[in-house]
Amino acid sequence: MNYLANENRYDSMKYNRCGRSGLKLSAVSLGLWHNFGGVDVFENGRSILRHAFDNGITHFDLANNYGPPYGSAEENFGKIFKQDFKPYRDQLVISTKAGYDMWPGPYGNWGSRKYLLASLDQSLQRMGLDYVDIFYSHRPDPETPLEETMGALAQAVRQGKALYAGISNYPADRTREAAKILRDLGVPCLIHQPKYSMFERWVEEGLLDVLEEEGIGCIPFSPLAQGLLTNKYLKGIPEGSRAAKSWGFLKAEQVEPAIGKVQKLNELAEQRGQTLAQMALAWILKDERVTSVLIGASSVQQLDDNISMLNQLDFSREELDLIESILKD
């Protein structure tokens, strides 16, 4: 049966302007970092993507090496796009990135023009797209001139293979430099994708100010601190969780000292009539410089839980002060 999107999908979603551009993004964007690779259940990922669009999420975020294995998230997205979303292409914002390890040898990593443009061509082929809406430099390269990396992004836009250029994981000073180079090339930097959560606050030490001054949007990733800011770790580290595994980004030594804070934050969330995850996402969006929050989801139910945070976005001064005191303890 052919997929038909929910006719009322735009009624309840909030859309925010991305910096000083003409583009608006859904306040919630869906990232395909986890749960959409070759090791995952294809139909589960397909259901999540359909449900996201049915609820007004228009932005799907990928990268060349999302999987595992590398490239498989884009391949799966390409299959789902062909089956379900092709008629809705002009209603979607699809992004991808290059900058981390992708293929062997000296040309499959970091920020050279050769790597970025070759990677974009491969990404488009995997997804079956003529263009992506946003193409990111996934991280700064300490050995490649910034002019070369930004020049590659500008070239991708001029070639029509991307509509906008973005950067990810760049510190404040490099962000300002990158923005100037892109502006001089006639391709303004649209958006920055940094890691930001209640437990990861570095963007507040200058980056958000630079984004505001330069008119660049902001879309934080890992807003739930790899699951730490959910009810999963309220009573310790459950068997089978990310922190219980020897691989991945969330380590047991990060979880154990934070459990007390997580429990106190959960109490406040309950008082607000929210889950901890919902409160953590709303907390990110309280800053008007944040365009959209980038979530992951392993199920339709989890996606629904995250989207529902839009029902309670406001914080009182007392609540914000309490959150700060909990995080500083």
Coordinates of C-alpha atoms in Angstrom, one line a residue:
M1 CA 0.0 0.0 0.0
N2 CA 1.3 3.4 -1.0
Y3 CA 2.2 5.8 1.9
L4 CA -0.1 8.8 2.2
A5 CA 1.1 11.4 4.7
N6 CA -1.2 12.7 7.4
E7 CA -3.1 15.7 6.0
N8 CA -2.9 17.5 9.4
R9 CA 0.8 17.0 9.9
Y10 CA 1.7 20.7 10.0
D11 CA -1.0 21.7 12.5
S12 CA 0.8 20.9 15.8
M13 CA 4.5 21.2 14.9
K14 CA 6.3 24.4 15.6
Y15 CA 8.7 25.8 12.9
N16 CA 11.5 28.2 13.6
R17 CA 13.6 30.4 11.3
C18 CA 17.1 29.2 10.9
G19 CA 19.3 32.1 11.8
R20 CA 18.8 35.0 9.4
S21 CA 18.0 32.7 6.4
G22 CA 14.7 32.1 4.7
L23 CA 14.6 28.5 5.8
K24 CA 12.4 27.3 8.7
L25 CA 13.0 24.0 10.4
S26 CA 10.7 21.9 12.5
A27 CA 11.4 22.5 16.2
V28 CA 12.1 18.7 16.4
S29 CA 14.4 17.1 13.8
L30 CA 15.1 13.4 13.5
G31 CA 18.6 12.1 13.3
L32 CA 19.5 8.8 11.8
W33 CA 22.8 8.3 13.7
H34 CA 21.5 5.2 15.5
N35 CA 18.7 2.7 14.7
F36 CA 18.7 3.1 10.9
G37 CA 21.8 1.2 9.9
G38 CA 22.3 -2.2 8.2
V39 CA 22.3 -3.9 11.7
D40 CA 18.9 -2.5 12.5
V41 CA 15.4 -3.6 11.6
F42 CA 14.5 -1.9 8.4
E43 CA 10.7 -1.7 8.9
N44 CA 11.2 -0.2 12.3
G45 CA 13.2 2.6 10.9
R46 CA 10.7 3.0 8.1
S47 CA 7.8 3.3 10.7
I48 CA 9.7 5.9 12.7
L49 CA 10.4 8.1 9.6
R50 CA 6.8 7.9 8.5
H51 CA 5.5 8.7 11.9
A52 CA 7.9 11.7 12.2
F53 CA 6.7 13.2 8.9
D54 CA 3.1 12.5 9.9
N55 CA 3.7 14.6 13.0
G56 CA 5.3 17.6 11.1
I57 CA 9.0 16.7 11.4
T58 CA 10.3 17.8 8.1
H59 CA 14.1 17.6 8.7
F60 CA 15.9 14.2 8.5
D61 CA 19.6 14.4 9.4
L62 CA 22.3 11.9 8.2
A63 CA 26.0 11.6 7.7
N64 CA 28.1 9.5 5.3
N65 CA 29.3 7.0 8.0
Y66 CA 26.0 6.6 9.9
G67 CA 25.2 2.9 10.3
P68 CA 26.8 0.5 11.1
P69 CA 28.2 -0.4 8.6
Y70 CA 29.3 3.0 7.2
G71 CA 26.9 4.3 4.6
S72 CA 24.0 1.9 5.5
A73 CA 21.8 4.6 7.1
E74 CA 21.9 6.6 3.9
E75 CA 21.2 3.4 1.9
N76 CA 18.2 2.6 4.0
F77 CA 17.0 6.1 4.0
G78 CA 17.3 6.0 0.2
K79 CA 15.1 2.9 0.0
I80 CA 12.5 4.5 2.3
F81 CA 12.6 7.8 0.4
K82 CA 11.9 5.9 -2.9
Q83 CA 9.1 3.9 -1.4
D84 CA 7.4 6.6 0.7
F85 CA 8.8 10.1 0.5
K86 CA 9.6 10.8 -3.1
P87 CA 6.3 12.7 -3.8
Y88 CA 7.1 14.9 -0.7
R89 CA 10.7 15.8 -1.6
D90 CA 10.0 19.5 -1.7
Q91 CA 8.5 19.4 1.8
L92 CA 11.6 17.8 3.3
V93 CA 14.9 19.1 4.5
I94 CA 17.5 16.3 4.1
S95 CA 21.0 16.8 5.4
T96 CA 24.2 14.9 5.4
K97 CA 27.8 15.4 6.5
A98 CA 31.4 14.4 5.8
G99 CA 34.4 14.8 8.1
Y100 CA 34.9 11.6 10.0
D101 CA 36.4 8.3 9.0
M102 CA 34.5 6.9 5.9
W103 CA 36.8 4.8 3.6
P104 CA 40.5 3.6 3.8
G105 CA 43.5 5.7 2.8
P106 CA 44.3 9.4 3.0
Y107 CA 41.2 10.7 1.1
G108 CA 38.4 9.2 3.2
N109 CA 38.6 11.4 6.3
W110 CA 38.8 15.0 7.7
G111 CA 38.2 18.1 5.6
S112 CA 40.0 18.2 2.2
R113 CA 38.1 19.3 -0.9
K114 CA 38.7 15.8 -2.4
Y115 CA 37.1 14.0 0.5
L116 CA 34.2 16.3 1.0
L117 CA 33.0 16.5 -2.6
A118 CA 33.6 12.8 -3.3
S119 CA 31.7 11.9 -0.1
L120 CA 28.8 14.1 -1.1
D121 CA 28.6 12.4 -4.5
Q122 CA 28.6 9.0 -2.8
S123 CA 25.9 10.2 -0.3
L124 CA 23.6 11.4 -3.1
Q125 CA 24.0 8.0 -4.9
R126 CA 23.2 6.0 -1.7
M127 CA 20.1 8.1 -1.0
G128 CA 18.9 8.4 -4.6
L129 CA 18.8 12.2 -4.5
D130 CA 19.7 14.9 -6.9
Y131 CA 20.7 17.2 -4.0
V132 CA 20.7 17.5 -0.2
D133 CA 19.2 20.6 1.5
I134 CA 22.2 21.0 3.9
F135 CA 25.7 19.7 3.5
Y136 CA 27.9 19.9 6.6
S137 CA 31.6 19.8 7.4
H138 CA 31.3 17.4 10.2
R139 CA 34.3 18.6 12.2
P140 CA 37.2 21.0 11.8
D141 CA 40.4 19.6 10.3
P142 CA 43.5 20.9 12.0
E143 CA 45.7 20.1 9.0
T144 CA 43.6 21.4 6.1
P145 CA 43.2 25.2 5.5
L146 CA 39.8 26.3 6.5
E147 CA 39.5 28.1 3.2
E148 CA 39.8 24.7 1.4
T149 CA 37.1 23.1 3.5
M150 CA 34.7 26.0 3.3
G151 CA 35.5 26.3 -0.4
A152 CA 34.4 22.7 -0.9
L153 CA 31.0 23.5 0.8
A154 CA 30.6 26.5 -1.4
Q155 CA 31.4 24.5 -4.5
A156 CA 28.8 21.9 -3.5
V157 CA 26.2 24.7 -3.3
R158 CA 27.2 26.3 -6.6
Q159 CA 27.0 22.9 -8.3
G160 CA 23.5 22.4 -7.0
K161 CA 24.3 19.3 -5.0
A162 CA 23.4 21.1 -1.8
L163 CA 21.1 24.1 -1.1
Y164 CA 22.8 25.3 2.0
A165 CA 26.2 24.9 3.8
G166 CA 26.6 23.9 7.5
I167 CA 29.3 23.1 10.0
S168 CA 29.3 20.8 13.0
N169 CA 31.5 20.5 16.1
Y170 CA 33.4 23.8 15.4
P171 CA 34.5 25.9 18.3
A172 CA 33.5 29.5 18.5
D173 CA 36.6 31.0 17.0
R174 CA 36.7 28.6 14.1
T175 CA 33.0 29.1 13.5
R176 CA 33.5 32.9 13.2
E177 CA 36.3 32.3 10.7
A178 CA 34.3 29.8 8.7
A179 CA 31.3 32.1 8.6
K180 CA 33.4 34.9 7.1
I181 CA 35.0 32.7 4.5
L182 CA 31.6 31.4 3.4
R183 CA 30.1 34.8 3.3
D184 CA 33.0 36.1 1.2
L185 CA 32.3 33.2 -1.2
G186 CA 28.7 34.2 -1.5
V187 CA 27.4 31.1 0.4
P188 CA 26.4 32.1 3.9
C189 CA 26.7 29.5 6.7
L190 CA 23.2 28.4 7.4
I191 CA 23.5 26.3 10.5
H192 CA 25.8 24.8 13.2
Q193 CA 25.3 21.4 14.8
P194 CA 27.0 21.2 18.2
K195 CA 26.7 18.7 21.0
Y196 CA 24.6 20.4 23.7
S197 CA 22.6 19.1 26.7
M198 CA 22.2 19.9 30.4
F199 CA 25.4 17.9 30.9
E200 CA 27.3 19.3 28.0
R201 CA 27.3 23.2 28.2
W202 CA 30.3 24.3 26.2
V203 CA 28.2 26.1 23.6
E204 CA 27.2 28.6 26.2
E205 CA 30.8 29.8 26.5
G206 CA 30.9 31.8 23.3
L207 CA 29.5 29.7 20.5
L208 CA 25.9 30.7 20.9
D209 CA 26.9 34.3 20.9
V210 CA 28.8 33.9 17.7
L211 CA 25.9 32.2 16.0
E212 CA 23.6 35.0 17.0
E213 CA 26.0 37.7 15.7
E214 CA 26.6 35.8 12.4
G215 CA 22.9 35.0 11.9
I216 CA 23.6 31.2 11.9
G217 CA 21.0 28.7 13.1
C218 CA 21.8 26.1 15.8
I219 CA 20.6 22.4 15.9
P220 CA 22.1 20.6 19.0
F221 CA 22.7 16.9 18.8
S222 CA 22.8 14.4 21.8
P223 CA 20.3 16.7 23.7
L224 CA 19.5 13.7 26.0
A225 CA 23.2 13.0 26.7
Q226 CA 23.1 9.6 25.0
G227 CA 20.1 8.5 27.1
L228 CA 21.4 9.8 30.4
L229 CA 18.7 12.4 30.6
T230 CA 15.9 9.8 30.4
N231 CA 14.2 7.5 32.9
K232 CA 16.5 4.7 31.9
Y233 CA 19.2 5.4 34.5
L234 CA 17.2 6.5 37.5
K235 CA 18.1 3.4 39.4
G236 CA 21.5 2.7 38.0
I237 CA 22.8 1.1 34.9
P238 CA 20.3 -1.4 33.5
E239 CA 21.5 -4.5 31.7
G240 CA 21.6 -4.0 27.9
S241 CA 21.7 -0.2 28.1
R242 CA 24.3 1.9 26.2
A243 CA 26.3 2.5 29.3
A244 CA 26.4 -1.2 30.1
K245 CA 28.2 -1.9 26.8
S246 CA 31.9 -1.8 26.2
W247 CA 31.5 0.3 23.0
G248 CA 29.7 3.5 22.3
F249 CA 29.9 7.0 23.6
L250 CA 28.1 6.7 27.0
K251 CA 30.4 5.1 29.7
A252 CA 29.5 3.8 33.1
E253 CA 31.9 6.2 34.7
Q254 CA 29.8 9.1 33.2
V255 CA 26.6 7.7 34.5
E256 CA 27.3 6.7 38.1
P257 CA 28.3 10.2 39.4
A258 CA 25.3 11.7 37.6
I259 CA 22.5 9.5 38.9
G260 CA 21.7 11.7 41.8
K261 CA 21.3 14.7 39.6
V262 CA 19.2 12.7 37.1
Q263 CA 16.9 11.7 40.0
K264 CA 16.4 15.3 41.1
L265 CA 15.8 16.5 37.6
N266 CA 13.3 13.7 37.1
E267 CA 11.4 14.9 40.2
L268 CA 11.1 18.4 38.7
A269 CA 10.0 17.0 35.4
E270 CA 7.2 15.1 37.1
Q271 CA 6.1 18.3 38.9
R272 CA 5.9 19.9 35.4
G273 CA 3.8 17.0 34.1
Q274 CA 6.6 15.8 31.8
T275 CA 9.1 13.0 31.4
L276 CA 12.7 13.8 32.1
A277 CA 13.5 13.5 28.4
Q278 CA 10.7 15.9 27.5
M279 CA 12.0 18.5 30.1
A280 CA 15.6 18.1 28.8
L281 CA 14.5 18.7 25.2
A282 CA 12.3 21.7 26.2
W283 CA 15.3 23.1 28.2
I284 CA 17.4 23.1 25.0
L285 CA 14.7 25.0 23.0
K286 CA 14.2 27.7 25.7
D287 CA 17.1 29.6 24.0
E288 CA 15.8 31.5 21.0
R289 CA 19.1 31.0 19.3
V290 CA 18.4 27.3 19.0
T291 CA 16.4 26.6 15.8
S292 CA 15.7 22.9 16.3
V293 CA 16.6 20.0 18.6
L294 CA 18.0 16.9 17.0
I295 CA 16.6 13.7 18.5
G296 CA 17.1 10.0 17.9
A297 CA 14.4 7.4 18.3
S298 CA 14.4 3.6 18.5
S299 CA 10.6 3.3 18.3
V300 CA 7.5 5.1 17.3
Q301 CA 6.5 5.3 21.0
Q302 CA 9.8 7.0 21.9
L303 CA 9.4 9.4 19.1
D304 CA 5.9 10.3 20.3
D305 CA 7.2 10.9 23.9
N306 CA 9.9 13.3 22.6
I307 CA 7.5 15.2 20.3
S308 CA 5.0 15.7 23.2
M309 CA 7.5 18.0 24.9
L310 CA 6.2 20.7 22.6
N311 CA 3.1 20.8 24.8
Q312 CA 5.1 22.3 27.7
L313 CA 8.0 24.5 26.6
D314 CA 7.8 27.3 29.1
F315 CA 9.9 27.4 32.3
S316 CA 9.5 29.6 35.3
R317 CA 12.5 31.4 36.7
E318 CA 12.2 29.2 39.8
E319 CA 12.4 26.1 37.7
L320 CA 15.4 27.3 35.7
D321 CA 17.2 28.3 38.9
L322 CA 16.5 24.8 40.4
I323 CA 17.8 23.1 37.4
E324 CA 21.0 25.1 37.7
S325 CA 21.4 24.3 41.3
I326 CA 20.9 20.6 40.7
L327 CA 23.5 20.6 37.8
K328 CA 26.1 22.4 39.9
D329 CA 25.8 20.1 43.0

